[in-house]
Amino acid sequence: MAEVNLDKIFASFILSLEDVVDVSELTQIEKEYLGKGSVLSEERAKLASLSNDDKKKYGSLLKDFANKVSKKLESFKVDFEKSYFTEKEKSENPDISLDWFSKKGTRKHILTNVMEEVVDIFASLGYTVAHGPEAETSWHNFDALNTPDWHPARYESDTLYLDKDLKNLLRTQTSTVQVRHMQDNKPPVYIVAPGRVYRSDQLDATHSPVFHQIEGLAVDDGITFSDLKGTLEYFVKEFFGKNVQTKFIPHFFPFTEPSAEVLVSWKDGEWLEILGCGMVDPNVFQNVKYPSTTQGFAFGVGVERLAMLRYGIDHIKNFYENDLRFLEQF
Amino acid sequence: MKVLKSWLNDWVDIDKINGDELSLALESLGFEIESRIDIKPNYKNIVVGKVLEIYPHPNADKVRVTKVDTGNNVFEIVCGAFNFDVGAVVPVALPKSEIKDSFLIDKRDIRGVESNGMICSATELDLWEDNSGILLLDDDVKPGTDFSTIYPQNDIVWEIGVTPNRGDCMSHLGVARELSHYFKKPLLDNSSQLNPSIESILSLSSGTIKECNTYAGIEIENIKIKDSNFNTKYRLSQVGTRIINNVVDYTNYVLYDIGQPLHAFDRDKLFGKISVRYAKQDETLLTLDNQNRQLSKNDLIITADDKPIALAGVMGGLETEVTQETNNLLIESAYFDKVSIMNTSRKLNLISDASIRFERGIDHQFQLLGLNRFINIFQQDQHITYSSPVVDSKQQFSMVDVSFSRNEIYKILGIKLENDFIENMLEYLGINYTLTDNDIVFQSPSWRYDLERPIDLIEEFAKHYGFNNFESTLPIGNNKNNLGEYWHLKRSLTDKLIAMNMYEIQTLSFVSQEINQIFTPEKKSVEINNPIDQTNKFLRTSLHPSLIEVYKNNIEQNNQSEMFFEINNIFDAGEHQNFDSIPNQIYSLSALIPSKLTNSDTRQDPTINDIYFAKQILIDCFGKIELKQIHKPGFHQNLSFLILKNNKVIGHLGQLASQLEKSYELNNSIFLFSIDLTSISSEDLINIIYSPLSPYPYVKFDLSFMVPDAFAASELIQEVEKFLINNENVITIFDDFKNEKSRNLGIRINTRSYSKTYSEEEVTDILNQVVDVLENKFSIKLNKGN
């Protein structure tokens, strides 16, 4: 009856498993012991020639053998992969303290970042963004803003002019946008105007011939000094944090009255100026042909100053040199 | 401006009020506090001594030996200063006392003479900087007096900012007036009667021009030029003024006291009538600083017998100067026009304490008081004889009633003020007023030039109410969540570009003409009339040069090779496009893409890109664009293209000309693009067109065609897309191979029907049809056998 020693074959099967190095070899082993041309398939072919009784007995033996091999293969595979992956992961242990990727930052210029943040705060209060030309008329930059002919800001030592007659200039403040916006729009007006301004200053630690301001203007029925105060206090808390205190001290600007400077509480109990503001002077409304009963407030804030304060930036030149060592920090 | 607590106390009783409270008051009244110094004695056990004898040192020329009476004893003290004589009253540091910075004084042998301490200068006691020698005290101080009892203790000096509209606060009196309301304490009166005893001999006139409204003077005879009294020296030093001599010091004193500038002439050097006029063209004047000044028709001058003797309000003349030998004086006290003084002082760059006060406007009723104060102070020091003051005044300033409704206060400030508050403030500030149930009528006082309109007085109420006492309310605008197109475009573009790993930069707008010539020789540059820097006196006509500079500087700093962009205005002086009179300014985007880019993984080699990479950035920003070859200065002769969107030119893309790449020493091809942002809208940045997804399997085939050299590969794609318009397609060029014989394009077609699974026959059919369509349309040949 039994012409082959199944136990011996099984032993050789077990032996062949010991040499397995890759899981894909198992397919070959399976084929060798269970597939076409295997001893098993040859023995099965012989079953037809056996008596019913022997067929039954021997068939059952072969079936047991096949099951045993399959089962062993399956458990071997599970164990093999398990130990294979364990070994694989054991070898994969890089030094995570390394930083192979260089620092990049947001890539947005920090001045843009600050301007966007300020604009967003005011957008949440219902202000839209207005803009105007940087090369401006003296009228928009000075006269319309109630700055008399003899005012020191108009000196050529302070302002960059574009002609001999001093009719055109590079705007020294974003307040020019107030004027243009009011000339083109009826109240109510709620705008912020971020942009570049120019002064006749050499580039040093705290001065730059080019810098950025954000102008704000609210003109509406019943706008009061209390509204100005509440608005700027809200802005300071949103921008610098809830714990930062604000104080208002009287100041003078030709285009607002009353005028104030806003100071914020800083480290070591120091108070720092961060913006100028006030109720729009009636002369400004008159210059843009608004009715005499109009009222509103305006403010202006230096973008470089906000950035320097918040991040402790020591030199205004950094903003305009665009050294990647600076840019990638933000 | 510096103010001294003890000086303010002359005008308002603030002696008992502590420094913090005063600082708070000053700040809330609008005087920004730039600094505050609490004066504390920096010395110990200094006594007052009287010099009894002075004799030469037996072994040294540079010092003298003195005998000094210090009350109970007379000591021998060696002293190196020569600015005093027998009889001088001086501060003495006896053995065991301390001078500045705890320096211990003891007996000391100086070249064989034992010195029992030292006689001190102001600097040695840390009172103020003074290099003229020993500090001379007033003659009437008794020897032996503890110095700290005659020198003010616990005084405070503040440096405050006075806003340009408040000329009236440029004196201790002016600041005291503001404090008087804050602390509800009356302003004190310091003027006293004059007793003139001589006749004046000069005739004074304010001239014929309106720019000198009042010219007043007083003549003083038989004066002695010497040191001023100790109190004057102390006060002037503390407010930062140099001590000169009694006459100069007392004119300065009056200026800081009440804000009236005075000028002292040596009367014996004046001849003829004293008057005021504008200078004639080419007239000259030798001023106190020994400079011969060329005058012009806008300069206000004082004349004697019609000859210039002083620049009114700005600087005196050298010829009529007060000197050590002066015996008789003419003291001038005038009111000059603000703008005239400003013009002259700025033109000659002579800015003095006097000119600043005239510029901002002095009290037009103070000329007489100025002379009065001068005499009062001088008299404390020496016996003088003087004339009656002469005042020549043209017109009385008219007092205009300004009237407004009390409602206005509430309307603008949002606060309701009690009658008491209104009345109190107006009275303390010396403002004439009438109050009715509905209205306030007021007149601006002679010292205020900032109270012309109702709003000016409303500001005053706000300030004295205290800005920090206002309620805070938060109005909401009419533009919620509406940033506007300008900002939306800038922001969307910036966000897109940074997402593509480009760095945003901000650069200055000034360049040289040569720089503008590189990329835009056709544009006329805008020139700055008064440039900061002569080499960069033009506004840029292109953003490209700044980008190249930044790129190059970073490479030189050993930084990475990165991509940059800037969004800013460029300017030109061509024909006006947007505005009537101001130069053109075009809001623009420029970007720089180096072909060799530092890999962000530092283990990897740089990535090498070509112009297609730059083009892809444009497509990612602006969606479907067309590029049309064009020659442009500064760019590669072939790799230079206009960028079109919806058939409209929006900008330019190109590779930097090889010559420029070399002259900039870049060693790296540079791609640059510029976009005129006025030609696009934020909607152009939204390029989302949804196509539904087919549930059927895809069919994929690659075809290769032999094409002419000048052939736009994109047309093949467009044609296939047109043919398979009802399908979901991904069609790409996967190969562009050129050899000596031919150019070959490989096109990969990946298509799905929306309605069925294609049979093999149908696929063959589609393939054949595509080949037919392309061959016929472009007269090209399929490369068989692939």
PDB file of N, CA and C in Angstrom, chain B residues 202-237:
ATOM      1  N   LEU B 202      17.436 156.426  24.042  1.00  0.00           N
ATOM      2  CA  LEU B 202      17.235 155.905  22.680  1.00  0.00           C
ATOM      3  C   LEU B 202      15.775 156.029  22.289  1.00  0.00           C
ATOM      4  N   SER B 203      15.535 156.158  20.986  1.00  0.00           N
ATOM      5  CA  SER B 203      14.146 156.132  20.535  1.00  0.00           C
ATOM      6  C   SER B 203      13.888 154.775  19.873  1.00  0.00           C
ATOM      7  N   LEU B 204      12.780 154.124  20.254  1.00  0.00           N
ATOM      8  CA  LEU B 204      12.455 152.782  19.757  1.00  0.00           C
ATOM      9  C   LEU B 204      11.197 152.816  18.918  1.00  0.00           C
ATOM     10  N   SER B 205      11.180 152.011  17.859  1.00  0.00           N
ATOM     11  CA  SER B 205       9.981 151.929  17.029  1.00  0.00           C
ATOM     12  C   SER B 205       9.817 150.503  16.526  1.00  0.00           C
ATOM     13  N   SER B 206       8.574 150.075  16.378  1.00  0.00           N
ATOM     14  CA  SER B 206       8.347 148.728  15.845  1.00  0.00           C
ATOM     15  C   SER B 206       8.347 148.749  14.320  1.00  0.00           C
ATOM     16  N   GLY B 207       8.680 149.886  13.754  1.00  0.00           N
ATOM     17  CA  GLY B 207       8.772 149.983  12.304  1.00  0.00           C
ATOM     18  C   GLY B 207       7.415 150.032  11.642  1.00  0.00           C
ATOM     19  N   THR B 208       7.421 149.854  10.323  1.00  0.00           N
ATOM     20  CA  THR B 208       6.163 149.999   9.588  1.00  0.00           C
ATOM     21  C   THR B 208       5.552 148.662   9.200  1.00  0.00           C
ATOM     22  N   ILE B 209       6.323 147.576   9.300  1.00  0.00           N
ATOM     23  CA  ILE B 209       5.783 146.298   8.827  1.00  0.00           C
ATOM     24  C   ILE B 209       4.983 145.601   9.912  1.00  0.00           C
ATOM     25  N   LYS B 210       3.993 144.835   9.462  1.00  0.00           N
ATOM     26  CA  LYS B 210       3.088 144.208  10.426  1.00  0.00           C
ATOM     27  C   LYS B 210       3.709 142.994  11.123  1.00  0.00           C
ATOM     28  N   GLU B 211       4.815 142.499  10.589  1.00  0.00           N
ATOM     29  CA  GLU B 211       5.449 141.311  11.177  1.00  0.00           C
ATOM     30  C   GLU B 211       6.132 141.598  12.518  1.00  0.00           C
ATOM     31  N   CYS B 212       6.253 142.911  12.867  1.00  0.00           N
ATOM     32  CA  CYS B 212       6.666 143.214  14.236  1.00  0.00           C
ATOM     33  C   CYS B 212       5.554 144.037  14.851  1.00  0.00           C
ATOM     34  N   ASN B 213       4.713 143.363  15.630  1.00  0.00           N
ATOM     35  CA  ASN B 213       3.574 144.080  16.191  1.00  0.00           C
ATOM     36  C   ASN B 213       3.974 144.941  17.387  1.00  0.00           C
ATOM     37  N   THR B 214       4.901 144.426  18.174  1.00  0.00           N
ATOM     38  CA  THR B 214       5.312 145.179  19.369  1.00  0.00           C
ATOM     39  C   THR B 214       6.823 145.166  19.482  1.00  0.00           C
ATOM     40  N   TYR B 215       7.409 146.344  19.725  1.00  0.00           N
ATOM     41  CA  TYR B 215       8.835 146.406  20.021  1.00  0.00           C
ATOM     42  C   TYR B 215       8.981 147.210  21.304  1.00  0.00           C
ATOM     43  N   ALA B 216       9.501 146.557  22.353  1.00  0.00           N
ATOM     44  CA  ALA B 216       9.609 147.243  23.640  1.00  0.00           C
ATOM     45  C   ALA B 216      11.043 147.167  24.120  1.00  0.00           C
ATOM     46  N   GLY B 217      11.450 148.127  24.969  1.00  0.00           N
ATOM     47  CA  GLY B 217      12.809 148.101  25.484  1.00  0.00           C
ATOM     48  C   GLY B 217      12.915 148.855  26.789  1.00  0.00           C
ATOM     49  N   ILE B 218      13.968 148.539  27.490  1.00  0.00           N
ATOM     50  CA  ILE B 218      14.244 149.258  28.726  1.00  0.00           C
ATOM     51  C   ILE B 218      15.753 149.482  28.778  1.00  0.00           C
ATOM     52  N   GLU B 219      16.162 150.658  29.247  1.00  0.00           N
ATOM     53  CA  GLU B 219      17.595 150.967  29.332  1.00  0.00           C
ATOM     54  C   GLU B 219      18.047 150.834  30.774  1.00  0.00           C
ATOM     55  N   ILE B 220      19.209 150.231  30.969  1.00  0.00           N
ATOM     56  CA  ILE B 220      19.746 150.020  32.313  1.00  0.00           C
ATOM     57  C   ILE B 220      21.165 150.587  32.337  1.00  0.00           C
ATOM     58  N   GLU B 221      21.477 151.319  33.400  1.00  0.00           N
ATOM     59  CA  GLU B 221      22.794 151.969  33.451  1.00  0.00           C
ATOM     60  C   GLU B 221      23.639 151.451  34.600  1.00  0.00           C
ATOM     61  N   ASN B 222      24.951 151.597  34.409  1.00  0.00           N
ATOM     62  CA  ASN B 222      25.935 151.268  35.442  1.00  0.00           C
ATOM     63  C   ASN B 222      25.816 149.847  35.979  1.00  0.00           C
ATOM     64  N   ILE B 223      25.760 148.946  35.073  1.00  0.00           N
ATOM     65  CA  ILE B 223      25.687 147.556  35.535  1.00  0.00           C
ATOM     66  C   ILE B 223      27.098 146.994  35.577  1.00  0.00           C
ATOM     67  N   LYS B 224      27.255 145.875  36.333  1.00  0.00           N
ATOM     68  CA  LYS B 224      28.527 145.190  36.366  1.00  0.00           C
ATOM     69  C   LYS B 224      28.328 143.787  35.795  1.00  0.00           C
ATOM     70  N   ILE B 225      29.121 143.446  34.783  1.00  0.00           N
ATOM     71  CA  ILE B 225      29.025 142.101  34.227  1.00  0.00           C
ATOM     72  C   ILE B 225      29.751 141.151  35.159  1.00  0.00           C
ATOM     73  N   LYS B 226      29.049 140.176  35.683  1.00  0.00           N
ATOM     74  CA  LYS B 226      29.685 139.178  36.553  1.00  0.00           C
ATOM     75  C   LYS B 226      28.868 137.885  36.529  1.00  0.00           C
ATOM     76  N   ASP B 227      29.187 136.957  37.408  1.00  0.00           N
ATOM     77  CA  ASP B 227      28.403 135.729  37.500  1.00  0.00           C
ATOM     78  C   ASP B 227      26.993 136.046  37.971  1.00  0.00           C
ATOM     79  N   SER B 228      26.032 135.280  37.504  1.00  0.00           N
ATOM     80  CA  SER B 228      24.685 135.489  38.017  1.00  0.00           C
ATOM     81  C   SER B 228      24.551 134.790  39.359  1.00  0.00           C
ATOM     82  N   ASN B 229      23.413 135.037  39.996  1.00  0.00           N
ATOM     83  CA  ASN B 229      23.261 134.463  41.332  1.00  0.00           C
ATOM     84  C   ASN B 229      23.113 132.948  41.277  1.00  0.00           C
ATOM     85  N   PHE B 230      23.317 132.358  42.437  1.00  0.00           N
ATOM     86  CA  PHE B 230      23.372 130.909  42.521  1.00  0.00           C
ATOM     87  C   PHE B 230      22.090 130.239  42.043  1.00  0.00           C
ATOM     88  N   ASN B 231      20.948 130.802  42.431  1.00  0.00           N
ATOM     89  CA  ASN B 231      19.666 130.221  42.041  1.00  0.00           C
ATOM     90  C   ASN B 231      19.502 130.201  40.519  1.00  0.00           C
ATOM     91  N   THR B 232      19.903 131.293  39.875  1.00  0.00           N
ATOM     92  CA  THR B 232      19.803 131.362  38.413  1.00  0.00           C
ATOM     93  C   THR B 232      20.718 130.328  37.779  1.00  0.00           C
ATOM     94  N   LYS B 233      21.937 130.246  38.301  1.00  0.00           N
ATOM     95  CA  LYS B 233      22.871 129.262  37.748  1.00  0.00           C
ATOM     96  C   LYS B 233      22.326 127.844  37.905  1.00  0.00           C
ATOM     97  N   TYR B 234      21.782 127.590  39.098  1.00  0.00           N
ATOM     98  CA  TYR B 234      21.231 126.260  39.371  1.00  0.00           C
ATOM     99  C   TYR B 234      20.093 125.941  38.398  1.00  0.00           C
ATOM    100  N   ARG B 235      19.165 126.868  38.303  1.00  0.00           N
ATOM    101  CA  ARG B 235      17.987 126.590  37.476  1.00  0.00           C
ATOM    102  C   ARG B 235      18.339 126.468  36.001  1.00  0.00           C
ATOM    103  N   LEU B 236      19.144 127.406  35.504  1.00  0.00           N
ATOM    104  CA  LEU B 236      19.486 127.361  34.081  1.00  0.00           C
ATOM    105  C   LEU B 236      20.277 126.094  33.755  1.00  0.00           C
ATOM    106  N   SER B 237      21.196 125.721  34.678  1.00  0.00           N
ATOM    107  CA  SER B 237      21.964 124.506  34.422  1.00  0.00           C
ATOM    108  C   SER B 237      21.045 123.305  34.364  1.00  0.00           C
TER     109      SER B 237
END
